Amino acid sequence: MSSAGSAPRPGTEAAARVADVLLLFASGPDALGVSEISRRLGLSKAVVHRILRSLASRGLVSHDAESRSYGLGPAAAALGARALAGLELRRVALPVLRRLQRETGETTTLSELVGTARVYLDQVPSLKEIKMTVEVGRPFPLHAGASSKAILAFAPPEVREHVLEGPLEALTPLTVTDRARLEVELGQIRESGTAVSCGERQSGAGSVAAPVIGVDGYAVGSISVCGPVDRFGEETVERMRPLVLEAARGISRVLRGEAVDGRRG
């Protein structure tokens, strides 16, 4: 390992550049050109081109000759699918999500904290004709929406402070972008154990969420019930709160080794 202040070894730096290029596709548009990647990462076009050519040869990215852009390839999709299948959180949560979907009739989701954002790991869609579905694997900010705020309220202090200090982007007209107001709401979420959103992250969407707590006492993710906002009136939300909270606590107990499965005690 390099000593503090020493320059990174060439191989380490090259690997970091490759990783940065791949991660750019995870949070950016579906397709990116050499010039755009070069600008975003501060790398020369020649370096970016070499990296993309190497990744393409292994199926990690694919090249569209007509648009002269690149997107994630089949090998990247296979890696992502394998990672999702092997995640303990997803394995433990899935039967609980299925039961919660039957209890509420709405789509249920599982999110994981990743850095200072969250990603959907899984979902069990509602059987109703009009329903909500989510994009698995895409990062979302932690300040908007019930799934995000359930995590943020119980996140490690350094993560919460980083999010609160950063720009609180308005994703919809109902997104809370005032830090003081958001801090008050996070306190209320910690008291009740659940978060509610009506159109804060996605217009027309309602959700009720609760955090999944890891062995260190902080949120590692959250679960939610979500659907069209007109089906999330006050009475429905209050009925869902204890169901979502109990489900999240059951998953948390399993992750902490306090239960042998996800069943309610």
CSV table of C-alpha atoms in Angstrom, one decimal:
chain,number,residue,atom,x,y,z
A,1,MET,CA,0.0,0.0,0.0
A,2,SER,CA,1.3,3.5,-0.9
A,3,SER,CA,2.4,5.7,2.0
A,4,ALA,CA,0.5,8.8,2.7
A,5,GLY,CA,1.2,11.6,0.2
A,6,SER,CA,2.9,9.3,-2.3
A,7,ALA,CA,1.8,9.2,-5.9
A,8,PRO,CA,-0.5,6.3,-6.9
A,9,ARG,CA,1.2,3.5,-8.8
A,10,PRO,CA,0.5,3.5,-12.6
A,11,GLY,CA,-1.5,0.3,-12.5
A,12,THR,CA,-3.7,1.6,-9.6
A,13,GLU,CA,-4.3,4.8,-11.4
A,14,ALA,CA,-5.2,3.0,-14.6
A,15,ALA,CA,-7.6,0.7,-12.8
A,16,ALA,CA,-9.2,3.8,-11.1
A,17,ARG,CA,-9.8,5.4,-14.5
A,18,VAL,CA,-11.5,2.3,-15.9
A,19,ALA,CA,-13.7,2.1,-12.8
A,20,ASP,CA,-14.6,5.8,-13.1
A,21,VAL,CA,-15.7,5.3,-16.7
A,22,LEU,CA,-17.9,2.4,-15.8
A,23,LEU,CA,-19.5,4.2,-12.8
A,24,LEU,CA,-20.3,7.2,-15.0
A,25,PHE,CA,-22.8,5.0,-16.9
A,26,ALA,CA,-24.4,4.0,-13.6
A,27,SER,CA,-25.4,7.5,-12.7
A,28,GLY,CA,-25.5,9.3,-16.1
A,29,PRO,CA,-27.4,8.9,-19.4
A,30,ASP,CA,-27.9,5.5,-21.0
A,31,ALA,CA,-25.4,6.5,-23.8
A,32,LEU,CA,-22.2,8.7,-23.6
A,33,GLY,CA,-19.7,9.8,-26.2
A,34,VAL,CA,-16.0,10.0,-25.9
A,35,SER,CA,-16.0,13.8,-25.6
A,36,GLU,CA,-18.7,13.8,-22.9
A,37,ILE,CA,-16.8,11.2,-20.8
A,38,SER,CA,-13.5,13.1,-21.3
A,39,ARG,CA,-15.2,16.3,-20.1
A,40,ARG,CA,-16.8,14.8,-17.1
A,41,LEU,CA,-13.8,12.9,-15.8
A,42,GLY,CA,-11.1,15.3,-16.9
A,43,LEU,CA,-9.3,12.7,-19.0
A,44,SER,CA,-7.9,13.1,-22.5
A,45,LYS,CA,-10.0,11.8,-25.4
A,46,ALA,CA,-7.2,9.4,-26.3
A,47,VAL,CA,-7.2,7.9,-22.8
A,48,VAL,CA,-11.0,7.6,-22.8
A,49,HIS,CA,-11.0,6.0,-26.2
A,50,ARG,CA,-8.5,3.3,-25.1
A,51,ILE,CA,-10.5,2.5,-22.0
A,52,LEU,CA,-13.7,2.2,-24.0
A,53,ARG,CA,-12.1,0.0,-26.6
A,54,SER,CA,-10.8,-2.3,-23.9
A,55,LEU,CA,-14.2,-2.5,-22.2
A,56,ALA,CA,-16.0,-3.1,-25.4
A,57,SER,CA,-13.7,-6.0,-26.3
A,58,ARG,CA,-14.9,-7.7,-23.1
A,59,GLY,CA,-18.6,-6.8,-23.5
A,60,LEU,CA,-18.7,-4.4,-20.6
A,61,VAL,CA,-19.7,-1.6,-23.0
A,62,SER,CA,-21.2,-1.6,-26.4
A,63,HIS,CA,-20.6,0.9,-29.3
A,64,ASP,CA,-23.3,2.5,-31.4
A,65,ALA,CA,-21.5,3.4,-34.7
A,66,GLU,CA,-24.4,5.6,-35.9
A,67,SER,CA,-24.5,7.8,-32.8
A,68,ARG,CA,-20.8,7.3,-32.0
A,69,SER,CA,-21.8,6.7,-28.4
A,70,TYR,CA,-21.3,4.0,-25.9
A,71,GLY,CA,-23.6,2.3,-23.4
A,72,LEU,CA,-23.3,-0.6,-20.9
A,73,GLY,CA,-22.9,-4.0,-22.6
A,74,PRO,CA,-24.2,-7.5,-21.9
A,75,ALA,CA,-21.3,-8.4,-19.6
A,76,ALA,CA,-22.0,-5.4,-17.4
A,77,ALA,CA,-25.7,-6.5,-17.2
A,78,ALA,CA,-24.6,-10.0,-16.2
A,79,LEU,CA,-22.3,-8.7,-13.5
A,80,GLY,CA,-25.1,-6.5,-12.1
A,81,ALA,CA,-27.6,-9.4,-12.1
A,82,ARG,CA,-25.1,-11.6,-10.3
A,83,ALA,CA,-24.4,-8.9,-7.7
A,84,LEU,CA,-28.1,-8.4,-7.0
A,85,ALA,CA,-28.7,-12.2,-6.7
A,86,GLY,CA,-25.9,-12.5,-4.2
A,87,LEU,CA,-26.9,-9.6,-1.9
A,88,GLU,CA,-27.9,-10.7,1.5
A,89,LEU,CA,-30.2,-7.8,2.0
A,90,ARG,CA,-32.1,-8.7,-1.1
A,91,ARG,CA,-32.3,-12.4,-0.2
A,92,VAL,CA,-33.6,-11.6,3.3
A,93,ALA,CA,-36.1,-8.9,2.2
A,94,LEU,CA,-37.7,-10.6,-0.8
A,95,PRO,CA,-40.2,-12.8,1.1
A,96,VAL,CA,-41.1,-9.9,3.4
A,97,LEU,CA,-41.7,-7.7,0.3
A,98,ARG,CA,-44.0,-10.4,-1.1
A,99,ARG,CA,-46.0,-10.6,2.0
A,100,LEU,CA,-46.2,-6.8,2.4
A,101,GLN,CA,-47.5,-6.6,-1.2
A,102,ARG,CA,-50.2,-9.0,-0.5
A,103,GLU,CA,-51.2,-7.1,2.7
A,104,THR,CA,-51.4,-3.7,1.0
A,105,GLY,CA,-52.1,-4.5,-2.6
A,106,GLU,CA,-49.5,-2.0,-3.7
A,107,THR,CA,-46.0,-2.3,-5.1
A,108,THR,CA,-43.3,-2.9,-2.5
A,109,THR,CA,-39.6,-2.0,-2.9
A,110,LEU,CA,-36.2,-2.5,-1.3
A,111,SER,CA,-33.5,0.2,-1.4
A,112,GLU,CA,-29.9,0.1,-0.3
A,113,LEU,CA,-27.7,3.0,0.9
A,114,VAL,CA,-24.8,3.4,-1.5
A,115,GLY,CA,-22.4,6.1,-0.5
A,116,THR,CA,-24.5,9.3,-0.1
A,117,ALA,CA,-27.3,8.0,-2.4
A,118,ARG,CA,-29.6,5.0,-2.6
A,119,VAL,CA,-30.5,2.4,-5.2
A,120,TYR,CA,-33.5,0.2,-5.6
A,121,LEU,CA,-32.4,-3.4,-5.2
A,122,ASP,CA,-35.8,-5.1,-5.8
A,123,GLN,CA,-39.5,-4.7,-6.1
A,124,VAL,CA,-42.7,-6.8,-6.0
A,125,PRO,CA,-45.1,-5.0,-8.3
A,126,SER,CA,-48.8,-4.5,-7.5
A,127,LEU,CA,-51.3,-6.7,-9.3
A,128,LYS,CA,-53.6,-3.7,-9.9
A,129,GLU,CA,-53.9,-2.5,-13.5
A,130,ILE,CA,-52.7,1.0,-12.5
A,131,LYS,CA,-49.5,0.7,-10.4
A,132,MET,CA,-46.1,2.1,-9.7
A,133,THR,CA,-42.8,0.4,-10.7
A,134,VAL,CA,-39.3,1.5,-10.0
A,135,GLU,CA,-36.0,1.4,-11.9
A,136,VAL,CA,-33.7,-1.1,-10.1
A,137,GLY,CA,-30.0,-0.1,-9.9
A,138,ARG,CA,-30.4,3.6,-10.5
A,139,PRO,CA,-29.0,6.0,-7.9
A,140,PHE,CA,-31.4,8.5,-6.2
A,141,PRO,CA,-30.6,11.3,-3.8
A,142,LEU,CA,-31.4,10.9,-0.1
A,143,HIS,CA,-33.3,14.1,0.5
A,144,ALA,CA,-36.4,13.4,-1.6
A,145,GLY,CA,-39.0,10.6,-1.3
A,146,ALA,CA,-40.0,8.3,1.5
A,147,SER,CA,-37.5,5.5,0.8
A,148,SER,CA,-34.7,8.1,0.7
A,149,LYS,CA,-35.7,10.0,3.8
A,150,ALA,CA,-36.3,6.9,5.8
A,151,ILE,CA,-32.6,6.1,5.2
A,152,LEU,CA,-31.3,9.6,5.7
A,153,ALA,CA,-33.1,9.9,9.1
A,154,PHE,CA,-31.3,6.9,10.4
A,155,ALA,CA,-28.0,7.2,8.4
A,156,PRO,CA,-24.6,7.6,9.9
A,157,PRO,CA,-24.1,11.2,11.1
A,158,GLU,CA,-21.4,11.9,8.5
A,159,VAL,CA,-23.7,10.8,5.6
A,160,ARG,CA,-26.6,12.8,6.9
A,161,GLU,CA,-24.4,15.9,7.3
A,162,HIS,CA,-22.9,15.5,3.8
A,163,VAL,CA,-26.4,15.4,2.3
A,164,LEU,CA,-27.8,18.3,4.3
A,165,GLU,CA,-24.8,20.5,3.5
A,166,GLY,CA,-25.0,19.8,-0.3
A,167,PRO,CA,-27.4,21.2,-2.8
A,168,LEU,CA,-31.0,20.0,-2.1
A,169,GLU,CA,-32.2,19.7,-5.6
A,170,ALA,CA,-36.0,20.1,-6.3
A,171,LEU,CA,-37.0,16.9,-8.2
A,172,THR,CA,-40.6,18.0,-8.2
A,173,PRO,CA,-42.4,21.2,-7.0
A,174,LEU,CA,-43.1,19.3,-3.7
A,175,THR,CA,-39.5,18.4,-2.9
A,176,VAL,CA,-38.3,19.8,0.4
A,177,THR,CA,-35.2,22.0,-0.4
A,178,ASP,CA,-34.9,23.9,2.8
A,179,ARG,CA,-32.4,22.4,5.2
A,180,ALA,CA,-34.1,23.5,8.4
A,181,ARG,CA,-37.5,22.2,7.3
A,182,LEU,CA,-35.9,18.9,6.2
A,183,GLU,CA,-34.1,18.5,9.5
A,184,VAL,CA,-37.4,18.9,11.3
A,185,GLU,CA,-39.0,16.2,9.1
A,186,LEU,CA,-36.1,13.8,9.7
A,187,GLY,CA,-36.6,14.2,13.4
A,188,GLN,CA,-40.3,13.3,13.0
A,189,ILE,CA,-39.3,10.3,10.9
A,190,ARG,CA,-36.9,9.1,13.7
A,191,GLU,CA,-39.7,9.4,16.2
A,192,SER,CA,-42.3,7.5,14.2
A,193,GLY,CA,-40.0,5.1,12.4
A,194,THR,CA,-41.7,5.8,9.1
A,195,ALA,CA,-41.5,8.3,6.2
A,196,VAL,CA,-44.3,9.4,3.9
A,197,SER,CA,-44.0,11.0,0.5
A,198,CYS,CA,-46.7,12.3,-1.8
A,199,GLY,CA,-45.1,13.5,-5.1
A,200,GLU,CA,-41.8,14.6,-3.6
A,201,ARG,CA,-39.5,12.6,-5.8
A,202,GLN,CA,-41.9,11.6,-8.5
A,203,SER,CA,-45.0,13.6,-9.4
A,204,GLY,CA,-48.1,11.6,-8.9
A,205,ALA,CA,-46.5,8.9,-6.7
A,206,GLY,CA,-47.2,8.2,-3.0
A,207,SER,CA,-45.2,6.0,-0.7
A,208,VAL,CA,-44.7,4.9,2.9
A,209,ALA,CA,-41.2,3.7,3.9
A,210,ALA,CA,-39.2,2.5,6.9
A,211,PRO,CA,-35.5,2.0,7.4
A,212,VAL,CA,-33.7,-1.3,7.5
A,213,ILE,CA,-31.2,-1.1,10.4
A,214,GLY,CA,-27.8,-2.9,10.3
A,215,VAL,CA,-25.6,-4.3,13.1
A,216,ASP,CA,-24.1,-0.8,13.7
A,217,GLY,CA,-27.5,0.7,14.5
A,218,TYR,CA,-27.6,2.8,11.3
A,219,ALA,CA,-29.7,2.4,8.2
A,220,VAL,CA,-28.4,0.1,5.5
A,221,GLY,CA,-31.5,0.6,3.3
A,222,SER,CA,-35.3,0.9,3.4
A,223,ILE,CA,-38.4,-0.8,2.3
A,224,SER,CA,-41.5,1.0,1.0
A,225,VAL,CA,-45.1,0.6,-0.3
A,226,CYS,CA,-45.7,2.8,-3.2
A,227,GLY,CA,-48.5,3.6,-5.7
A,228,PRO,CA,-50.5,6.3,-7.4
A,229,VAL,CA,-50.8,9.3,-5.0
A,230,ASP,CA,-54.6,9.3,-5.2
A,231,ARG,CA,-54.6,5.9,-3.4
A,232,PHE,CA,-52.5,7.2,-0.5
A,233,GLY,CA,-55.0,9.2,1.5
A,234,GLU,CA,-54.5,9.9,5.2
A,235,GLU,CA,-56.5,6.8,6.3
A,236,THR,CA,-54.6,4.5,3.9
A,237,VAL,CA,-51.2,5.9,5.0
A,238,GLU,CA,-52.0,5.4,8.7
A,239,ARG,CA,-53.1,1.8,8.0
A,240,MET,CA,-49.8,1.1,6.1
A,241,ARG,CA,-47.4,2.7,8.6
A,242,PRO,CA,-47.4,-0.2,11.1
A,243,LEU,CA,-47.3,-2.8,8.4
A,244,VAL,CA,-44.2,-1.2,6.7
A,245,LEU,CA,-42.5,-0.6,10.1
A,246,GLU,CA,-43.1,-4.2,11.3
A,247,ALA,CA,-41.8,-5.6,7.9
A,248,ALA,CA,-38.6,-3.4,8.1
A,249,ARG,CA,-37.9,-4.4,11.7
A,250,GLY,CA,-38.3,-8.0,10.8
A,251,ILE,CA,-35.6,-7.7,8.0
A,252,SER,CA,-33.4,-5.7,10.4
A,253,ARG,CA,-33.6,-8.5,13.0
A,254,VAL,CA,-32.5,-11.1,10.5
A,255,LEU,CA,-29.6,-9.0,9.3
A,256,ARG,CA,-28.5,-8.5,12.9
A,257,GLY,CA,-28.7,-12.2,13.6
A,258,GLU,CA,-31.6,-11.8,16.0
A,259,ALA,CA,-34.0,-14.1,14.1
A,260,VAL,CA,-33.6,-17.1,11.8
A,261,ASP,CA,-35.9,-15.8,9.1
A,262,GLY,CA,-38.1,-12.9,8.1
A,263,ARG,CA,-41.3,-14.0,9.8
A,264,ARG,CA,-43.0,-11.8,12.3
A,265,GLY,CA,-42.7,-12.8,15.9
